[in-house]
Coordinates of C-alpha atoms in Angstrom, one line a residue:
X1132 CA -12.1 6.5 15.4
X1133 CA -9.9 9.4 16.1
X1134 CA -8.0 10.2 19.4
X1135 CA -7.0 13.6 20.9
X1136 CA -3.9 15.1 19.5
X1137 CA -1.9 17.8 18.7
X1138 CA 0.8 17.9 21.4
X1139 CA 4.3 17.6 20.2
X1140 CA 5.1 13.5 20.5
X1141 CA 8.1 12.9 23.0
X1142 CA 9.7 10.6 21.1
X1143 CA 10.1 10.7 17.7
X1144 CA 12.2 7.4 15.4
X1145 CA 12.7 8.6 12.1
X1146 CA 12.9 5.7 9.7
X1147 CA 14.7 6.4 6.6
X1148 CA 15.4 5.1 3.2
X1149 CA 18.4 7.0 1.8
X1150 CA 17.6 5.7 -1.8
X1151 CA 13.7 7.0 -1.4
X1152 CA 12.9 9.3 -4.1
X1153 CA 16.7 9.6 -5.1
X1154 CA 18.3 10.1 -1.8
X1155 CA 15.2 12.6 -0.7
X1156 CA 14.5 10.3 1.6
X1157 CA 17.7 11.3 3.9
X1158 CA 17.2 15.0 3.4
X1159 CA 13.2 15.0 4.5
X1160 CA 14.4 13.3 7.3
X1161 CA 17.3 15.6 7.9
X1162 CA 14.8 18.3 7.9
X1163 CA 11.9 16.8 10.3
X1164 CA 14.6 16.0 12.6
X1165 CA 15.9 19.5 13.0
X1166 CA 12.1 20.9 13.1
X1167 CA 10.8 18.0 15.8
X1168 CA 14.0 18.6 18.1
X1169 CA 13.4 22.5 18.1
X1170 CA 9.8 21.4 19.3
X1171 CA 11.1 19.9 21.9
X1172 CA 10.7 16.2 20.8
X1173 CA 13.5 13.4 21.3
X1174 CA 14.8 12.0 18.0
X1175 CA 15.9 8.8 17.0
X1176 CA 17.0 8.1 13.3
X1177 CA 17.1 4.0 11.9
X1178 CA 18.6 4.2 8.3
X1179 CA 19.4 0.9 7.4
X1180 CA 22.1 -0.8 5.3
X1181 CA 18.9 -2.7 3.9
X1182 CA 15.6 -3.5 4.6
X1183 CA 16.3 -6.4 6.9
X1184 CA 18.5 -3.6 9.1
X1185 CA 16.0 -1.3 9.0
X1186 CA 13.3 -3.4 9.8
X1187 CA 15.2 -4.6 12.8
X1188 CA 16.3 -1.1 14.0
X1189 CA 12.2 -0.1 13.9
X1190 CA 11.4 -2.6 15.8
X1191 CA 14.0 -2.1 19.0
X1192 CA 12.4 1.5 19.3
X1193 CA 8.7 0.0 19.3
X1194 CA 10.0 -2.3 21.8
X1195 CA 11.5 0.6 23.9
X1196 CA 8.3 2.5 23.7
X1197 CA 8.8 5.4 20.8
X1198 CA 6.1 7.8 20.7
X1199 CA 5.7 7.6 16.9
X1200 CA 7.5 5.5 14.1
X1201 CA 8.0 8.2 11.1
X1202 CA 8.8 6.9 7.8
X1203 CA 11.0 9.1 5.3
X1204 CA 10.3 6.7 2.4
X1205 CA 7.5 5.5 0.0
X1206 CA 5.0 2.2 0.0
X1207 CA 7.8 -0.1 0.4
X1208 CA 8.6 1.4 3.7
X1209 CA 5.7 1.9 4.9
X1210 CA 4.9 -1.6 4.3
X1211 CA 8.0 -2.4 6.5
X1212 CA 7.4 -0.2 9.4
X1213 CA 3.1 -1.8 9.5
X1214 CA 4.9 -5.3 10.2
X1215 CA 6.4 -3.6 13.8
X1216 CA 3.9 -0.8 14.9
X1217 CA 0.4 -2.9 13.8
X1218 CA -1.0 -4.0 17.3
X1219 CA 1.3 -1.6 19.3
X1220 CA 0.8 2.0 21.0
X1221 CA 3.2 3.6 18.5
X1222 CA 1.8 5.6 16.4
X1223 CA 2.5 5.6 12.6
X1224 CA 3.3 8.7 10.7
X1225 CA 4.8 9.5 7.0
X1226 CA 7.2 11.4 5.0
X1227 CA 6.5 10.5 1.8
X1228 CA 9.3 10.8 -0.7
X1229 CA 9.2 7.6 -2.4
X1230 CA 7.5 6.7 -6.1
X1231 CA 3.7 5.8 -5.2
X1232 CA 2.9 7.0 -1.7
X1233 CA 0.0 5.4 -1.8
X1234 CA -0.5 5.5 2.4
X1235 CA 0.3 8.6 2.6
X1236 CA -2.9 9.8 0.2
X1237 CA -4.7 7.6 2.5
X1238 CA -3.3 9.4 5.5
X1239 CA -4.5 12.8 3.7
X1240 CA -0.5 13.7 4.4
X1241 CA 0.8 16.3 1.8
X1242 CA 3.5 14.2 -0.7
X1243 CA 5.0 16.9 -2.3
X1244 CA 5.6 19.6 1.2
X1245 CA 8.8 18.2 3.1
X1246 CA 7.5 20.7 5.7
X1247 CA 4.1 20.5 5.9
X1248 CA 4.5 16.9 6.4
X1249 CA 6.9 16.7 9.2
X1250 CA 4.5 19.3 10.5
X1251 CA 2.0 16.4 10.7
X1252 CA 4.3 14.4 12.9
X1253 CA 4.7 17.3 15.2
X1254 CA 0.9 18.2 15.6
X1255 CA -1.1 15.3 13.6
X1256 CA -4.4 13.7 15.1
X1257 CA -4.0 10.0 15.9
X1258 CA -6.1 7.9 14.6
X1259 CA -6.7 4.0 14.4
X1260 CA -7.2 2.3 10.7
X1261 CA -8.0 -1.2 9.9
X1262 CA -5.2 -3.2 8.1
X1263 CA -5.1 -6.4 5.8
X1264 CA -3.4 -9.4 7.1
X1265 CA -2.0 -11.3 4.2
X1266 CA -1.0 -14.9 4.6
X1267 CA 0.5 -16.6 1.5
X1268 CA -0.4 -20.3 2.2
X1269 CA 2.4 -21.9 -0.5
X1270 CA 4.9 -19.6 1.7
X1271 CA 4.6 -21.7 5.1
X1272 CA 2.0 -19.8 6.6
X1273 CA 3.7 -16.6 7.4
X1274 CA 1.6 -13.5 8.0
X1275 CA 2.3 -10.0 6.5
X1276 CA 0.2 -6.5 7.5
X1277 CA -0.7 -4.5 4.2
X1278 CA -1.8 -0.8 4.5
X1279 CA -3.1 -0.5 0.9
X1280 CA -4.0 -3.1 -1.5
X1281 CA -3.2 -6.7 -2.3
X1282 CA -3.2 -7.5 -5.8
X1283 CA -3.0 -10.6 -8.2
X1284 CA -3.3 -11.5 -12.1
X1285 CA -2.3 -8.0 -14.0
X1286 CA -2.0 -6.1 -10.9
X1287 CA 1.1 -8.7 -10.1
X1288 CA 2.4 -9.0 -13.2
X1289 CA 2.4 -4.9 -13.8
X1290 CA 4.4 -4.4 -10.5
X1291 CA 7.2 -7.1 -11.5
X1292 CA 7.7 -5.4 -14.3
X1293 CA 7.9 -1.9 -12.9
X1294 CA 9.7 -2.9 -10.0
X1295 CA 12.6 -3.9 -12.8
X1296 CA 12.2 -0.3 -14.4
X1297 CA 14.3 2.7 -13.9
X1298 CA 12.5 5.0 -16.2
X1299 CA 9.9 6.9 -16.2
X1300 CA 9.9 7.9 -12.6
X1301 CA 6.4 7.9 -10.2
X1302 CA 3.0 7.1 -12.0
X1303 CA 4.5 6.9 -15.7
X1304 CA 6.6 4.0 -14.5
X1305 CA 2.9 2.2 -13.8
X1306 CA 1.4 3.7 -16.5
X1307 CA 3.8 2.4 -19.2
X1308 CA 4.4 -1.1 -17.2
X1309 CA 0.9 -1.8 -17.4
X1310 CA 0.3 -0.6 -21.1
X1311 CA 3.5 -3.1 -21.6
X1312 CA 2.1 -6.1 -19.6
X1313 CA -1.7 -5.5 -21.7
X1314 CA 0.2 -6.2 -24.9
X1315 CA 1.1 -9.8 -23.7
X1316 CA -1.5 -10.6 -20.9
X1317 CA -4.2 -13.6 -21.4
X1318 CA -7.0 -14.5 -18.9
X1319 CA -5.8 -16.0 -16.0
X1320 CA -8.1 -18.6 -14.1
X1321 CA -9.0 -17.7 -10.5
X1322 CA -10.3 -19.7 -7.8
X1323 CA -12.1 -17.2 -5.1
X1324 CA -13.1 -17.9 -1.5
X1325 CA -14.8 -15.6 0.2
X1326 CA -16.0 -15.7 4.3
X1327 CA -14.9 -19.1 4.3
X1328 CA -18.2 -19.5 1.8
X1329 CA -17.4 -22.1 -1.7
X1330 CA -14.8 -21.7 -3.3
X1331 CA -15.7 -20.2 -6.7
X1332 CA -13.6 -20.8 -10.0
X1333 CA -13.5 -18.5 -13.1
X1334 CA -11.1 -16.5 -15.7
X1335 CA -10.3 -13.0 -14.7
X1336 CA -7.6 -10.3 -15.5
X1337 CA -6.9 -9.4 -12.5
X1338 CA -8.3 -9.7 -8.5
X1339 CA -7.5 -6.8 -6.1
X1340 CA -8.1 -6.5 -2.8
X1341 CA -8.5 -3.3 -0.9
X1342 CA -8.1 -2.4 2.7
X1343 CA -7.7 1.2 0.9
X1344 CA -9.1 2.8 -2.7
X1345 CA -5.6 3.2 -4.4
X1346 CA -2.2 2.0 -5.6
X1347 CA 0.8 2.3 -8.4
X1348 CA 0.5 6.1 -7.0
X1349 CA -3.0 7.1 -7.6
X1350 CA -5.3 4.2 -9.3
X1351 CA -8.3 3.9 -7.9
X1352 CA -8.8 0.0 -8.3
X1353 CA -11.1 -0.8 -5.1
X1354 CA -13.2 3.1 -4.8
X1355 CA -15.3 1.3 -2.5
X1356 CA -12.6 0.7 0.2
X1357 CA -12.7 2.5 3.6
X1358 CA -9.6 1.6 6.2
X1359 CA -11.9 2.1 9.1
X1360 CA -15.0 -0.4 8.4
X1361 CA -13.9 -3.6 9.4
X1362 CA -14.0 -4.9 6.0
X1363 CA -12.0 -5.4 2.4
X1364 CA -13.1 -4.2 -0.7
X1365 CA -12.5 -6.7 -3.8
X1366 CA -12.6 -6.2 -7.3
X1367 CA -12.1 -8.9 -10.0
X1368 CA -11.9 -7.4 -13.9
X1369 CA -13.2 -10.5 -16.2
X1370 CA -11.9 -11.3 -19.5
X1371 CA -11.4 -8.9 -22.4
X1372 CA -9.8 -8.1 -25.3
X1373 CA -6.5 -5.9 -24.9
X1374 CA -7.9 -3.2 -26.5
X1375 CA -10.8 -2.9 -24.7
X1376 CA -8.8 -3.0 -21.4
X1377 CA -6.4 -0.3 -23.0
X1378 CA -9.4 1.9 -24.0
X1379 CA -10.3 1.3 -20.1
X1380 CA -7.3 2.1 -18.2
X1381 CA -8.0 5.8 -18.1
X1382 CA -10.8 5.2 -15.6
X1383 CA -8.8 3.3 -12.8
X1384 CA -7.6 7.4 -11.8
X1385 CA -10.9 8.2 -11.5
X1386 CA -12.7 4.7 -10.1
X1387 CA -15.3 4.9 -12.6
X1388 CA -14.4 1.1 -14.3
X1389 CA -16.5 -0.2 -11.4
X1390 CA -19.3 0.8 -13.7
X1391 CA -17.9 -1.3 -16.5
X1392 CA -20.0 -5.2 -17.2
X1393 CA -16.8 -7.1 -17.1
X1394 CA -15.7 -5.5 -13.1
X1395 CA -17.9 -6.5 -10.3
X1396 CA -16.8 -4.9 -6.9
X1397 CA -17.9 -6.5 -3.1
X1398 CA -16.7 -6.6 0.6
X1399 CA -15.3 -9.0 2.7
X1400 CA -14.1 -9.8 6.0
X1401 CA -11.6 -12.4 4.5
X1402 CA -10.8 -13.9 1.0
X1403 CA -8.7 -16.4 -0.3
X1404 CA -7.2 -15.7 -3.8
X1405 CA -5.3 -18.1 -5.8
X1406 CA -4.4 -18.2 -9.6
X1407 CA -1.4 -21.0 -10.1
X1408 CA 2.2 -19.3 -11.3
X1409 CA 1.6 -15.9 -9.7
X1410 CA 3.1 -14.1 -7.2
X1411 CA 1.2 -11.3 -4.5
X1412 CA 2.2 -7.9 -3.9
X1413 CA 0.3 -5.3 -1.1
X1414 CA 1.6 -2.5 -1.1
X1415 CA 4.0 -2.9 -4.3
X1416 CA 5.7 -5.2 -1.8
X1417 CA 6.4 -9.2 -2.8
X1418 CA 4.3 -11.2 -0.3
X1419 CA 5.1 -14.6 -2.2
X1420 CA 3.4 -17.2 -3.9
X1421 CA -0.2 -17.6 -4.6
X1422 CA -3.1 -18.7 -2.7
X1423 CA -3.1 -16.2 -0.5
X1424 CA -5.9 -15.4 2.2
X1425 CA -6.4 -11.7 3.3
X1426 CA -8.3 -11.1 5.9
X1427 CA -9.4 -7.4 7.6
X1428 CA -8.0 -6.8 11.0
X1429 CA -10.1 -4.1 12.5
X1430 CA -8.6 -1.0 14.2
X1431 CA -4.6 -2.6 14.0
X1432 CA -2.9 0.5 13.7
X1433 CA -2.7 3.9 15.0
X1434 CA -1.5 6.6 12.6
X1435 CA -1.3 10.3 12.7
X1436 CA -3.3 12.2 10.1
X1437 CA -3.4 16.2 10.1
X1438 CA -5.3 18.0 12.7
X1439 CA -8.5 19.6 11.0
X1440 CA -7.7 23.1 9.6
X1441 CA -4.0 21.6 9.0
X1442 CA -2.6 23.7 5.4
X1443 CA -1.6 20.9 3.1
X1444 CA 1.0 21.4 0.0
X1445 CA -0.9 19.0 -2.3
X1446 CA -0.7 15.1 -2.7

């Protein structure tokens, strides 16, 4: 699962958003870039004019053969820079200055230690994860990578509605979006195919689906998922009274509403979700319209995680 490490990467592309984090992206960035070139590494920096530029700037340097694809940005990046290193030799690695950092946790990358994280990139482990492959089937077919989770019904609607916010910043933005979407929601009814097995129709809140635990910077919504077992954790929330999902919400930090009679949590190699009028996010990124199949893609992408010992400044 893991691969020696340790040695300073030759080349280095440092893949920044400037707007990450309130221009923090630019300045970690800055910062690893003067630490990597006094290691010795080579440094190339992409910062698009958008995400289409960007995008297209990461993937000439996986094409040229960099070392290691370094992200100065949050989920949304990260998202962007799966779709050109997943199936490649370049090696994914994080500087997480953006509102969730969701991958990063997963990584085990410090998010609030510019230093300590660009200290990954110069002596991390590599190691290979499993990643989702998302295909929205009302969207002509097109395949998307997702690092974290895929999520549908509340999940959905909660990330439309932060993703118009501007205030509160980082898990408060999530928090009060999805206290603000429970005021309004109503059950939503699901059809569910899973393994290529019947399909299976029923009201739900939401459906999630995990190639890692959390999302909306820190909930816990699929505990059971692992990025290295070849699988996808779901879990599907039934129908219930807002209160009672407000009274609830708490224990999404901790993973405990597994434990709750309306949740029931399972694995799966693939799944199709569908719920009509709804769009699909993985990792707080739009994907497009429902149905949407997800499927695990074992070992698709090499990261770099710190090397055991490794002094972290907190996530």
């Amino acid at each position: 699962m893991s691969a020696p490490g340790g040695a300073a990467p030759r080349t280095v592309t440092l893949l920044v958003n400037p707007a990450a984090g309130g221009r923090r992206g630019a300045e970690v960035a800055a910062r690893a870039a003067r630490r990597l070139l006094a290691a010795g590494a080579r440094v190339d920096v992409v910062a698009g004019r958008d995400a289409g530029e960007a995008r297209e700037g990461a993937r000439a340097c996986v094409a040229a053969g960099t070392d290691v694809l370094a992200v100065a940005g949050g989920d949304g990046m990260v998202h962007l820079a799966l779709q050109e290193v997943a199936g490649t030799d370049t090696a994914l690695a994080v500087l997480p200055t953006g509102t969730g950092n969701d991958f990063a946790r997963v990584l085990g990358v410090p998010t609030r230690d510019p230093a300590a994280a660009a200290d990954v990139v110069l002596g991390g482990v590599r190691r290979t994860l499993d990643l989702g492959r998302a295909t929205s089937l009302a969207a002509g077919g097109r395949g998307h990578w997702f690092g974290t989770v895929l999520t549908s019904g509340l999940d959905s609607l909660v990330t439309d509605r932060a993703n118009r916010m501007r205030w509160p910043r980082g898990r408060a933005r999530y928090n009060l979006a999805t206290l603000l979407e429970l005021a309004v929601l109503r059950p939503l009814p699901f059809t569910l195919e899973v393994d290529g097995g019947a399909r299976e129709e029923f009201e739900a809140v939401l459906v999630a689906v995990g190639n890692t635990t959390t999302y909306g910077g820190g909930m816990r919504v699929c505990p059971h998922a692992a990025p290295d077992d070849g699988r996808l954790s779901v879990t599907v929330v039934g129908p219930a009274g807002r209160g009672r999902l407000v009274r609830a919400f708490p224990r999404l930090y901790r993973g405990t509403h597994v434990t709750h009679p309306l949740v029931r949590t399972f694995h799966a190699r693939s799944v199709l979700v569908h719920t009509p009028r709804m769009r699909a996010y993985a990792d707080g990124e739009p994907l497009g319209a429902l149905p949407v199949r997800a499927e695990a893609v074992p070992g698709a992408v090499r990261v770099l995680v710190p090397a055991p010992g490794a002094v972290g400044g907190g996530g």
